[in-house]
Tab-separated table of C-alpha atoms in Angstrom:
chain	number	residue	atom	x	y	z
A	224	MET	CA	-82.149	69.473	25.326
A	225	GLU	CA	-82.039	73.278	25.491
A	226	GLN	CA	-85.199	75.181	26.138
A	227	LYS	CA	-84.901	77.135	22.785
A	228	GLY	CA	-84.753	73.719	20.949
A	229	THR	CA	-87.849	72.363	22.893
A	230	ALA	CA	-89.821	75.465	22.198
A	231	THR	CA	-89.041	75.019	18.393
A	232	LEU	CA	-90.237	71.511	18.363
A	233	LEU	CA	-93.418	72.419	20.181
A	234	GLU	CA	-93.997	75.126	17.594
A	235	LEU	CA	-93.382	72.770	14.681
A	236	ALA	CA	-95.822	70.209	16.282
A	237	ALA	CA	-98.442	73.141	16.734
A	238	LYS	CA	-98.014	74.180	12.988
A	239	SER	CA	-98.341	70.548	11.874
A	240	LEU	CA	-101.529	70.033	13.935
A	241	LEU	CA	-102.963	73.338	12.412
A	242	SER	CA	-102.530	72.235	8.879
A	243	ASN	CA	-105.777	70.110	9.474
A	244	GLU	CA	-108.109	72.465	11.294
A	245	PRO	CA	-110.950	69.988	11.950
A	246	ALA	CA	-108.401	67.381	13.365
A	247	ALA	CA	-106.803	70.112	15.480
A	248	ILE	CA	-110.154	71.156	17.055
A	249	HIS	CA	-111.154	67.447	17.596
A	250	ALA	CA	-107.889	67.011	19.498
A	251	LEU	CA	-108.263	69.894	21.871
A	252	GLU	CA	-110.199	67.832	24.378
A	253	GLU	CA	-107.372	65.470	24.955
A	254	LEU	CA	-104.537	67.888	24.308
A	255	PRO	CA	-102.079	67.946	27.190
A	256	ARG	CA	-101.881	71.435	29.092
A	257	ASP	CA	-98.317	72.108	28.026
A	258	LEU	CA	-99.324	72.153	24.383
A	259	PHE	CA	-102.045	74.832	24.678
A	260	VAL	CA	-99.739	77.846	24.822
A	261	PRO	CA	-97.643	76.910	21.876
A	262	LEU	CA	-100.752	75.911	19.764
A	263	PHE	CA	-102.362	79.201	20.724
A	264	GLY	CA	-99.324	81.166	19.502
A	265	ALA	CA	-99.343	79.414	16.229
A	266	ALA	CA	-103.105	79.721	15.626
A	267	PHE	CA	-102.949	83.362	16.615
A	268	LEU	CA	-100.217	84.208	14.261
A	269	GLY	CA	-101.693	82.256	11.468
A	270	GLY	CA	-105.159	83.626	11.817
A	271	HIS	CA	-106.957	80.394	12.564
A	272	THR	CA	-110.111	81.945	13.893
A	273	LYS	CA	-112.063	78.531	14.099
A	274	VAL	CA	-109.316	77.014	16.174
A	275	LEU	CA	-108.886	80.083	18.291
A	276	LYS	CA	-112.512	79.981	19.121
A	277	GLU	CA	-112.260	76.441	20.410
A	278	LEU	CA	-109.055	76.978	22.211
A	279	VAL	CA	-110.791	79.794	24.249
A	280	ARG	CA	-113.647	77.489	25.073
A	281	VAL	CA	-111.498	74.727	26.470
A	282	TRP	CA	-108.486	76.776	27.706
A	283	PRO	CA	-107.148	74.935	30.863
A	284	PHE	CA	-105.771	78.078	32.606
A	285	CYS	CA	-107.537	80.839	34.422
A	286	CYS	CA	-106.271	83.674	32.035
A	287	LEU	CA	-105.279	84.214	28.405
A	288	HIS	CA	-103.358	87.297	27.242
A	289	ILE	CA	-102.716	87.902	23.518
A	290	ARG	CA	-99.854	90.165	24.250
A	291	THR	CA	-98.420	90.642	20.747
A	292	SER	CA	-99.662	92.872	17.808
A	293	PHE	CA	-101.077	91.164	14.787
A	294	ARG	CA	-102.173	92.078	11.314
A	295	GLU	CA	-104.697	94.919	10.952
A	296	LYS	CA	-106.508	92.888	8.202
A	297	SER	CA	-107.669	90.182	10.530
A	298	TYR	CA	-107.584	92.055	13.735
A	299	TYR	CA	-111.356	92.216	14.580
A	300	GLU	CA	-112.090	88.851	13.073
A	301	ILE	CA	-109.549	87.291	15.496
A	302	LEU	CA	-111.022	89.242	18.479
A	303	GLU	CA	-114.588	88.366	17.780
A	304	ALA	CA	-113.598	84.665	17.241
A	305	MET	CA	-111.948	84.557	20.710
A	306	ILE	CA	-114.840	86.418	22.462
A	307	ASP	CA	-117.200	83.927	20.824
A	308	GLY	CA	-115.415	81.016	22.574
A	309	LEU	CA	-116.063	82.416	26.025
A	310	GLN	CA	-118.386	80.174	28.001
A	311	ILE	CA	-120.477	82.855	29.701
A	312	LEU	CA	-123.627	80.781	30.083
A	313	PRO	CA	-124.161	77.395	31.462
A	314	ALA	CA	-123.223	74.596	29.040
A	315	GLN	CA	-126.168	72.719	27.207
A	316	ASN	CA	-124.379	69.520	27.866
A	317	PRO	CA	-124.096	68.736	31.674
A	318	SER	CA	-121.291	66.393	31.223
A	319	ALA	CA	-119.211	68.980	29.236
A	320	ARG	CA	-115.892	70.069	30.778
A	321	ARG	CA	-116.442	73.126	32.927
A	322	PRO	CA	-114.520	76.025	31.427
A	323	LYS	CA	-111.595	77.255	33.446
A	324	LEU	CA	-110.902	80.535	31.588
A	325	ARG	CA	-112.043	83.445	33.812
A	326	ILE	CA	-109.943	86.240	32.302
A	327	LEU	CA	-109.461	87.002	28.628
A	328	ASP	CA	-107.150	89.883	27.981
A	329	LEU	CA	-107.302	91.098	24.383
A	330	ARG	CA	-104.877	94.036	24.807
A	331	GLN	CA	-101.719	94.188	22.743
A	332	ASP	CA	-97.974	94.809	23.641
A	333	LEU	CA	-98.234	93.616	27.194
A	334	GLU	CA	-95.212	92.716	29.204
A	335	CYS	CA	-96.689	89.438	30.545
A	336	GLU	CA	-96.842	85.844	29.582
A	337	THR	CA	-99.651	84.247	27.495
A	338	THR	CA	-100.992	82.647	30.790
A	339	CYS	CA	-100.003	83.324	34.416
A	340	SER	CA	-98.314	80.736	36.574
A	341	GLU	CA	-100.727	78.899	38.705
A	342	PHE	CA	-99.011	78.685	42.013
A	343	GLN	CA	-102.221	77.387	43.846
A	344	LYS	CA	-104.582	75.205	41.654
A	345	ARG	CA	-107.629	75.776	43.930
A	346	THR	CA	-107.283	79.549	43.880
A	347	PRO	CA	-105.762	80.527	40.461
A	348	SER	CA	-105.046	84.166	40.229
A	349	CYS	CA	-103.830	86.571	37.363
A	350	SER	CA	-101.725	89.730	37.674
A	351	GLU	CA	-103.856	91.737	35.258
A	352	SER	CA	-107.163	90.855	37.081
A	353	CYS	CA	-109.555	93.745	37.555
A	354	ILE	CA	-109.179	95.115	41.175
A	355	TYR	CA	-111.661	98.205	41.153
A	356	SER	CA	-114.849	97.143	39.759
A	357	GLN	CA	-117.682	95.667	41.944
A	358	HIS	CA	-118.402	93.341	38.933
A	359	SER	CA	-114.738	91.964	38.915
A	360	ILE	CA	-114.037	88.393	39.713
A	361	LEU	CA	-112.177	89.413	42.789
A	362	LYS	CA	-115.100	91.569	44.318
A	363	MET	CA	-117.813	89.088	43.239
A	364	LYS	CA	-115.817	86.317	44.994
A	365	GLU	CA	-115.474	88.375	48.117
A	366	ALA	CA	-119.242	89.043	48.024
A	367	ARG	CA	-120.165	85.494	47.513
A	368	GLN	CA	-117.876	84.409	50.510
A	369	HIS	CA	-119.362	87.079	52.778
A	370	ASN	CA	-122.884	85.857	51.862
A	371	VAL	CA	-121.968	82.250	52.445
A	372	GLN	CA	-120.374	82.964	55.778
A	373	GLY	CA	-123.336	85.187	56.746
A	374	LEU	CA	-125.698	82.454	56.208
A	375	GLY	CA	-123.539	79.824	57.943
A	376	ILE	CA	-123.266	77.761	54.839
A	377	VAL	CA	-120.173	75.367	54.440
A	378	HIS	CA	-119.412	73.859	51.116
A	379	SER	CA	-117.326	70.737	50.681
A	380	GLU	CA	-114.400	70.794	48.239
A	381	SER	CA	-116.187	68.403	46.057
A	382	GLU	CA	-119.342	70.425	45.890
A	383	PRO	CA	-119.786	71.884	42.294
A	384	GLN	CA	-119.636	75.654	41.951
A	385	SER	CA	-122.467	77.916	40.565
A	386	ALA	CA	-123.319	77.178	37.040
A	387	TRP	CA	-122.524	80.716	35.972
A	388	GLU	CA	-119.009	81.768	36.802
A	389	PRO	CA	-118.008	85.460	36.145
A	390	VAL	CA	-115.728	86.221	33.335
A	391	GLU	CA	-113.709	89.287	32.732
A	392	LEU	CA	-112.858	90.616	29.346
A	393	LEU	CA	-110.007	93.036	29.340
A	394	VAL	CA	-109.951	95.275	26.252
A	395	ASP	CA	-108.877	98.636	24.873
A	396	ILE	CA	-111.763	100.460	23.267
A	397	SER	CA	-111.445	102.819	20.272
A	398	ILE	CA	-114.277	104.896	19.159
A	399	SER	CA	-113.629	106.708	15.845
A	400	GLY	CA	-116.779	106.164	13.645
A	401	THR	CA	-115.034	103.804	11.138
A	402	LEU	CA	-117.397	101.109	9.749
A	403	ARG	CA	-115.381	98.041	11.050
A	404	LYS	CA	-114.847	99.539	14.505
A	405	ASN	CA	-118.509	100.140	14.829
A	406	GLN	CA	-119.300	96.708	13.846
A	407	PHE	CA	-116.934	95.230	16.496
A	408	LEU	CA	-118.309	97.486	19.087
A	409	SER	CA	-121.843	96.391	18.332
A	410	PHE	CA	-120.701	92.780	18.476
A	411	LEU	CA	-119.040	93.357	21.743
A	412	GLN	CA	-122.248	95.166	23.075
A	413	ARG	CA	-124.382	92.195	22.242
A	414	LYS	CA	-122.106	89.698	23.986
A	415	VAL	CA	-122.049	91.740	27.181
A	416	GLU	CA	-125.892	92.118	27.015
A	417	GLN	CA	-126.404	88.382	26.346
A	418	SER	CA	-124.287	87.456	29.264
A	419	PHE	CA	-126.900	88.663	31.906
A	420	GLY	CA	-124.181	90.159	34.069
A	421	SER	CA	-121.698	87.145	33.982
A	422	LEU	CA	-119.373	88.963	31.563
A	423	HIS	CA	-117.427	92.040	32.936
A	424	LEU	CA	-116.260	94.461	30.343
A	425	CYS	CA	-113.119	95.785	31.831
A	426	CYS	CA	-111.956	98.592	29.536
A	427	ARG	CA	-108.399	99.600	30.518
A	428	GLY	CA	-107.774	102.031	27.657
A	429	LEU	CA	-110.191	104.333	26.019
A	430	GLN	CA	-109.693	106.272	22.808
A	431	ILE	CA	-112.225	108.605	21.375
A	432	ASP	CA	-111.370	110.150	18.098
A	433	ASN	CA	-114.853	111.397	17.275
A	434	MET	CA	-117.358	112.554	19.917
A	435	SER	CA	-120.163	112.479	17.477
A	436	SER	CA	-119.741	108.628	16.999
A	437	ASP	CA	-121.943	106.014	18.493
A	438	ARG	CA	-120.895	105.789	22.106
A	439	SER	CA	-123.552	103.326	23.380
A	440	ILE	CA	-121.039	100.781	24.338
A	441	LEU	CA	-119.801	103.037	27.177
A	442	ARG	CA	-123.138	102.363	28.925
A	443	LEU	CA	-121.678	98.832	29.539
A	444	VAL	CA	-118.196	99.995	30.496
A	445	ASP	CA	-117.204	100.548	34.245
A	446	MET	CA	-115.268	103.769	33.999
A	447	GLY	CA	-113.653	103.012	37.205
A	448	CYS	CA	-111.598	100.273	35.416
A	449	THR	CA	-110.085	102.622	32.861
A	450	ASP	CA	-106.393	103.773	33.309
A	451	TYR	CA	-105.743	105.437	29.953
A	452	LEU	CA	-107.904	108.050	28.184
A	453	GLU	CA	-107.272	109.624	24.950
A	454	VAL	CA	-109.842	112.197	23.390
A	455	LYS	CA	-109.443	114.189	20.324
A	456	ASN	CA	-111.514	117.101	18.874
A	457	ALA	CA	-113.948	117.302	21.865
A	458	ASP	CA	-115.366	120.175	23.974
A	459	LEU	CA	-113.648	120.282	27.320
A	460	SER	CA	-117.034	119.899	29.097
A	461	GLU	CA	-117.395	116.501	27.391
A	462	VAL	CA	-113.854	115.530	28.479
A	463	THR	CA	-114.800	116.536	32.019
A	464	THR	CA	-117.779	114.323	32.076
A	465	LEU	CA	-115.676	111.394	31.135
A	466	VAL	CA	-112.925	112.167	33.575
A	467	SER	CA	-115.260	112.547	36.513
A	468	GLU	CA	-116.026	108.829	36.306
A	469	MET	CA	-112.379	107.582	35.874
A	470	ILE	CA	-111.264	107.913	39.429
A	471	HIS	CA	-108.225	105.431	38.853
A	472	LEU	CA	-107.025	107.111	35.592
A	473	THR	CA	-103.259	106.981	35.285
A	474	SER	CA	-102.751	108.522	31.809
A	475	LEU	CA	-104.705	111.381	30.171
A	476	SER	CA	-104.142	112.488	26.594
A	477	LEU	CA	-106.076	115.392	25.011
A	478	PHE	CA	-105.625	116.723	21.333
A	479	ASN	CA	-107.102	119.610	19.607
A	480	ILE	CA	-109.396	120.869	22.315
A	481	PRO	CA	-111.042	123.977	20.994
A	482	THR	CA	-109.545	127.201	22.497
A	483	LYS	CA	-112.802	128.652	23.522
A	484	SER	CA	-113.567	125.732	25.847
A	485	CYS	CA	-110.306	126.061	27.619
A	486	LYS	CA	-111.560	129.081	29.630
A	487	GLY	CA	-113.938	130.218	32.343
A	488	ARG	CA	-116.235	127.674	34.046
A	489	LYS	CA	-115.461	124.927	31.534
A	490	PHE	CA	-111.786	125.072	32.586
A	491	ARG	CA	-112.570	125.246	36.208
A	492	ASN	CA	-114.911	122.262	36.225
A	493	PHE	CA	-112.077	120.452	34.303
A	494	LEU	CA	-109.595	121.235	36.983
A	495	THR	CA	-112.125	120.071	39.683
A	496	GLY	CA	-112.220	116.708	37.839
A	497	LEU	CA	-108.512	116.356	37.679
A	498	GLU	CA	-107.991	117.008	41.239
A	499	ARG	CA	-109.805	113.650	42.129
A	500	LEU	CA	-107.282	111.711	39.896
A	501	ASP	CA	-104.741	110.763	42.641
A	502	ASN	CA	-103.132	108.116	40.512
A	503	LEU	CA	-102.504	110.204	37.435
A	504	GLN	CA	-98.777	109.824	36.349
A	505	ASP	CA	-98.702	111.361	32.853
A	506	ILE	CA	-100.659	113.964	31.026
A	507	SER	CA	-100.594	114.974	27.238
A	508	LEU	CA	-102.170	118.223	26.190
A	509	SER	CA	-101.427	118.994	22.564
A	510	SER	CA	-103.208	121.938	20.967
A	511	PHE	CA	-104.757	122.753	24.496
A	512	TYR	CA	-104.438	126.454	25.034
A	513	LEU	CA	-102.796	127.107	28.352
A	514	LYS	CA	-101.295	130.429	28.161
A	515	ASN	CA	-100.686	131.879	31.779
A	516	GLN	CA	-102.783	129.136	33.188
A	517	LEU	CA	-100.360	126.252	33.649
A	518	GLN	CA	-99.956	127.077	37.370
A	519	LYS	CA	-103.605	126.347	37.839
A	520	LEU	CA	-103.306	122.995	36.323
A	521	LEU	CA	-100.131	122.114	38.085
A	522	ARG	CA	-101.781	122.960	41.469
A	523	VAL	CA	-104.397	120.072	41.100
A	524	LEU	CA	-101.959	117.443	39.744
A	525	PRO	CA	-100.350	114.823	41.916
A	526	PRO	CA	-97.193	116.233	43.063
A	527	ASP	CA	-95.084	113.163	42.023
A	528	MET	CA	-96.333	113.169	38.428
A	529	ASP	CA	-93.446	112.492	36.125
A	530	THR	CA	-94.628	112.804	32.569
A	531	PHE	CA	-95.692	116.026	30.794
A	532	TYR	CA	-96.517	116.470	27.064
A	533	LEU	CA	-97.259	120.170	26.672
A	534	SER	CA	-96.962	120.652	22.922
A	535	SER	CA	-98.589	123.606	21.202
A	536	CYS	CA	-100.125	124.841	24.329
A	537	GLY	CA	-99.217	128.580	23.825
A	538	LEU	CA	-97.027	128.452	26.973
A	539	SER	CA	-95.328	131.663	28.092
A	540	ASN	CA	-92.249	132.423	30.254
A	541	ARG	CA	-94.609	132.670	33.090
A	542	ASP	CA	-95.803	129.173	32.581
A	543	VAL	CA	-92.279	127.873	32.331
A	544	THR	CA	-91.573	129.621	35.719
A	545	ALA	CA	-94.658	127.955	37.242
A	546	LEU	CA	-93.388	124.629	36.013
A	547	SER	CA	-89.948	125.211	37.458
A	548	GLN	CA	-91.263	126.077	40.878
A	549	SER	CA	-93.995	123.215	41.003
A	550	PRO	CA	-93.626	120.196	43.243
A	551	GLN	CA	-93.660	118.022	40.129
A	552	ALA	CA	-90.403	119.622	38.858
A	553	THR	CA	-88.126	117.395	40.966
A	554	HIS	CA	-90.081	114.222	39.698
A	555	ILE	CA	-90.360	114.968	35.915
A	556	MET	CA	-88.880	112.279	33.707
A	557	LEU	CA	-90.235	113.108	30.395
A	558	LEU	CA	-91.063	116.700	29.324
A	559	ASP	CA	-92.378	117.835	25.798
A	560	LEU	CA	-92.433	121.595	25.414
A	561	SER	CA	-92.360	121.530	21.594
A	562	ASN	CA	-94.178	124.274	19.544
A	563	ASN	CA	-94.092	126.835	22.428
A	564	GLU	CA	-91.963	129.983	22.370
A	565	ILE	CA	-90.262	129.284	25.684
A	566	VAL	CA	-87.213	131.405	25.157
A	567	SER	CA	-88.418	134.138	22.915
A	568	GLU	CA	-88.333	136.857	25.789
A	569	ASP	CA	-86.007	135.598	28.484
A	570	TYR	CA	-83.673	132.404	28.775
A	571	GLY	CA	-83.799	132.529	32.510
A	572	PRO	CA	-87.181	130.516	33.202
A	573	PHE	CA	-86.106	127.748	31.058
A	574	GLN	CA	-82.660	127.567	32.498
A	575	THR	CA	-84.175	127.443	35.822
A	576	LEU	CA	-86.460	124.734	34.798
A	577	LEU	CA	-83.622	122.571	33.484
A	578	GLU	CA	-81.689	123.100	36.739
A	579	ASN	CA	-84.653	121.877	38.765
A	580	VAL	CA	-85.490	118.746	36.749
A	581	SER	CA	-81.744	117.715	36.357
A	582	GLY	CA	-81.974	114.925	38.953
A	583	THR	CA	-84.693	113.019	37.276
A	584	LEU	CA	-85.125	114.136	33.365
A	585	GLN	CA	-84.618	111.359	30.941
A	586	HIS	CA	-86.480	112.630	27.788
A	587	LEU	CA	-86.600	116.269	26.592
A	588	GLU	CA	-88.294	117.454	23.478
A	589	VAL	CA	-88.112	121.135	22.526
A	590	ASN	CA	-88.906	121.038	18.684
A	591	ASN	CA	-89.809	124.127	16.976
A	592	CYS	CA	-89.318	126.489	19.960
A	593	GLN	CA	-87.315	129.160	18.186
A	594	ILE	CA	-84.177	128.287	20.127
A	595	THR	CA	-81.343	130.172	18.638
A	596	ASP	CA	-77.479	129.745	19.272
A	597	SER	CA	-77.543	132.268	21.860
A	598	ALA	CA	-80.422	130.762	23.711
A	599	LEU	CA	-78.948	127.210	23.558
A	600	SER	CA	-75.579	128.538	24.788
A	601	ALA	CA	-77.165	130.269	27.683
A	602	VAL	CA	-78.930	127.083	28.877
A	603	LEU	CA	-76.268	124.633	28.010
A	604	PRO	CA	-74.625	124.581	31.427
A	605	ALA	CA	-78.037	123.633	32.997
A	606	LEU	CA	-78.564	121.101	30.402
A	607	SER	CA	-75.273	119.518	30.969
A	608	ARG	CA	-76.329	118.898	34.533
A	609	CYS	CA	-79.189	116.579	33.456
A	610	THR	CA	-76.938	113.495	33.804
A	611	ARG	CA	-79.887	111.087	33.386
A	612	LEU	CA	-80.991	112.526	30.172
A	613	ARG	CA	-81.251	109.806	27.301
A	614	VAL	CA	-83.219	111.513	24.576
A	615	LEU	CA	-82.973	115.249	23.396
A	616	SER	CA	-85.138	116.277	20.518
A	617	PHE	CA	-84.976	119.837	19.178
A	618	VAL	CA	-85.729	119.747	15.522
A	619	HIS	CA	-86.920	122.828	13.548
A	620	ASN	CA	-84.791	125.293	15.712
A	621	PRO	CA	-82.312	127.782	13.957
A	622	ILE	CA	-79.137	126.088	15.283
A	623	THR	CA	-75.881	126.498	13.374
A	624	MET	CA	-73.547	123.562	12.861
A	625	ALA	CA	-70.976	125.125	15.076
A	626	MET	CA	-73.446	125.205	18.035
A	627	LEU	CA	-74.527	121.680	17.338
A	628	ILE	CA	-70.928	120.473	17.572
A	629	SER	CA	-70.593	122.479	20.877
A	630	LEU	CA	-73.759	120.771	22.159
A	631	LEU	CA	-72.449	117.340	21.318
A	632	GLN	CA	-69.088	117.927	23.066
A	633	GLN	CA	-70.889	119.029	26.179
A	634	LEU	CA	-73.488	116.270	26.280
A	635	THR	CA	-71.765	113.065	24.934
A	636	SER	CA	-70.441	112.222	28.423
């Protein structure tokens, strides 16, 4: 039978089992391993929180990724149920089956399977496992092996492991001050505190919409795990404090940072913090005043950085020139210069920039940049050289239909 047909039959069987939740929960102890993934998918999409909790408790693989988005209405109820199912303390019943789940990944929209293939059953691994924190499964296992070897202790293969096995909880945390989000963060905080160190909270993405909100959860977060940070409406000094702890950050997004904090010592301290981020690949600065200061920023960023969102930054021709002459210019794949008057005085700097990014640029946004027919006509030859370009957005510019037709004729190839 074809694989698609088999998957459909498994899904039907899972839905049928879920029609009687008590029976489904009772059947989990004897459920074949091959049925866990389709049953999880059906329970997840159907919002069966009781079944999800028990599924996590007896999950027969080392990792579980939710992967897909789900309904906002039941979002936190589902997350809390799954976290509740984690076996982070020794089981009260010594004869109970030892939990195998070591990594619960509650992030959405991941390009991975629900569970990773187990090539070696004795040493299961997960492609998303934390590799930075000293509290990660990997580092704790290395430390335990080092201690055992140092003491000259040899365990037999049949000897049981420690009663408390570390568990990693991979999450994206959003701090906005809304009631339901605050309730979830309080729940998460209690779970981590009750685990007495056996539950590692690995926050890969941190979003802060309101710096005045309760941020006590951050005391339990190892900032070294975070690879994405988004902050809105904050003083630059507060951002710098966060960035200084996130040495493995790959993406930084800042919105509506007050102009007065983007100058002087605060700006210099911010640049010092950025200089330590060797892994940073994309930066988004919206409404972040950078007029005549972009060169200072580029100087501390990784030379191979490829994504720049610089909307509403007050950029001048001097800044455009600095970007065109920077080491990053020959690596840029995505560039957003919207809401900046980049051609108001002279077309030359923008034209040179397009020439220098032509080998790599795939996505360009120049919305509301006061680009006229004459400006576009002047830079069109350089734009035509961007042979990798796939997205061009230039809304809210005073372009005539005749110029638009000329642009399409030049770029459609």
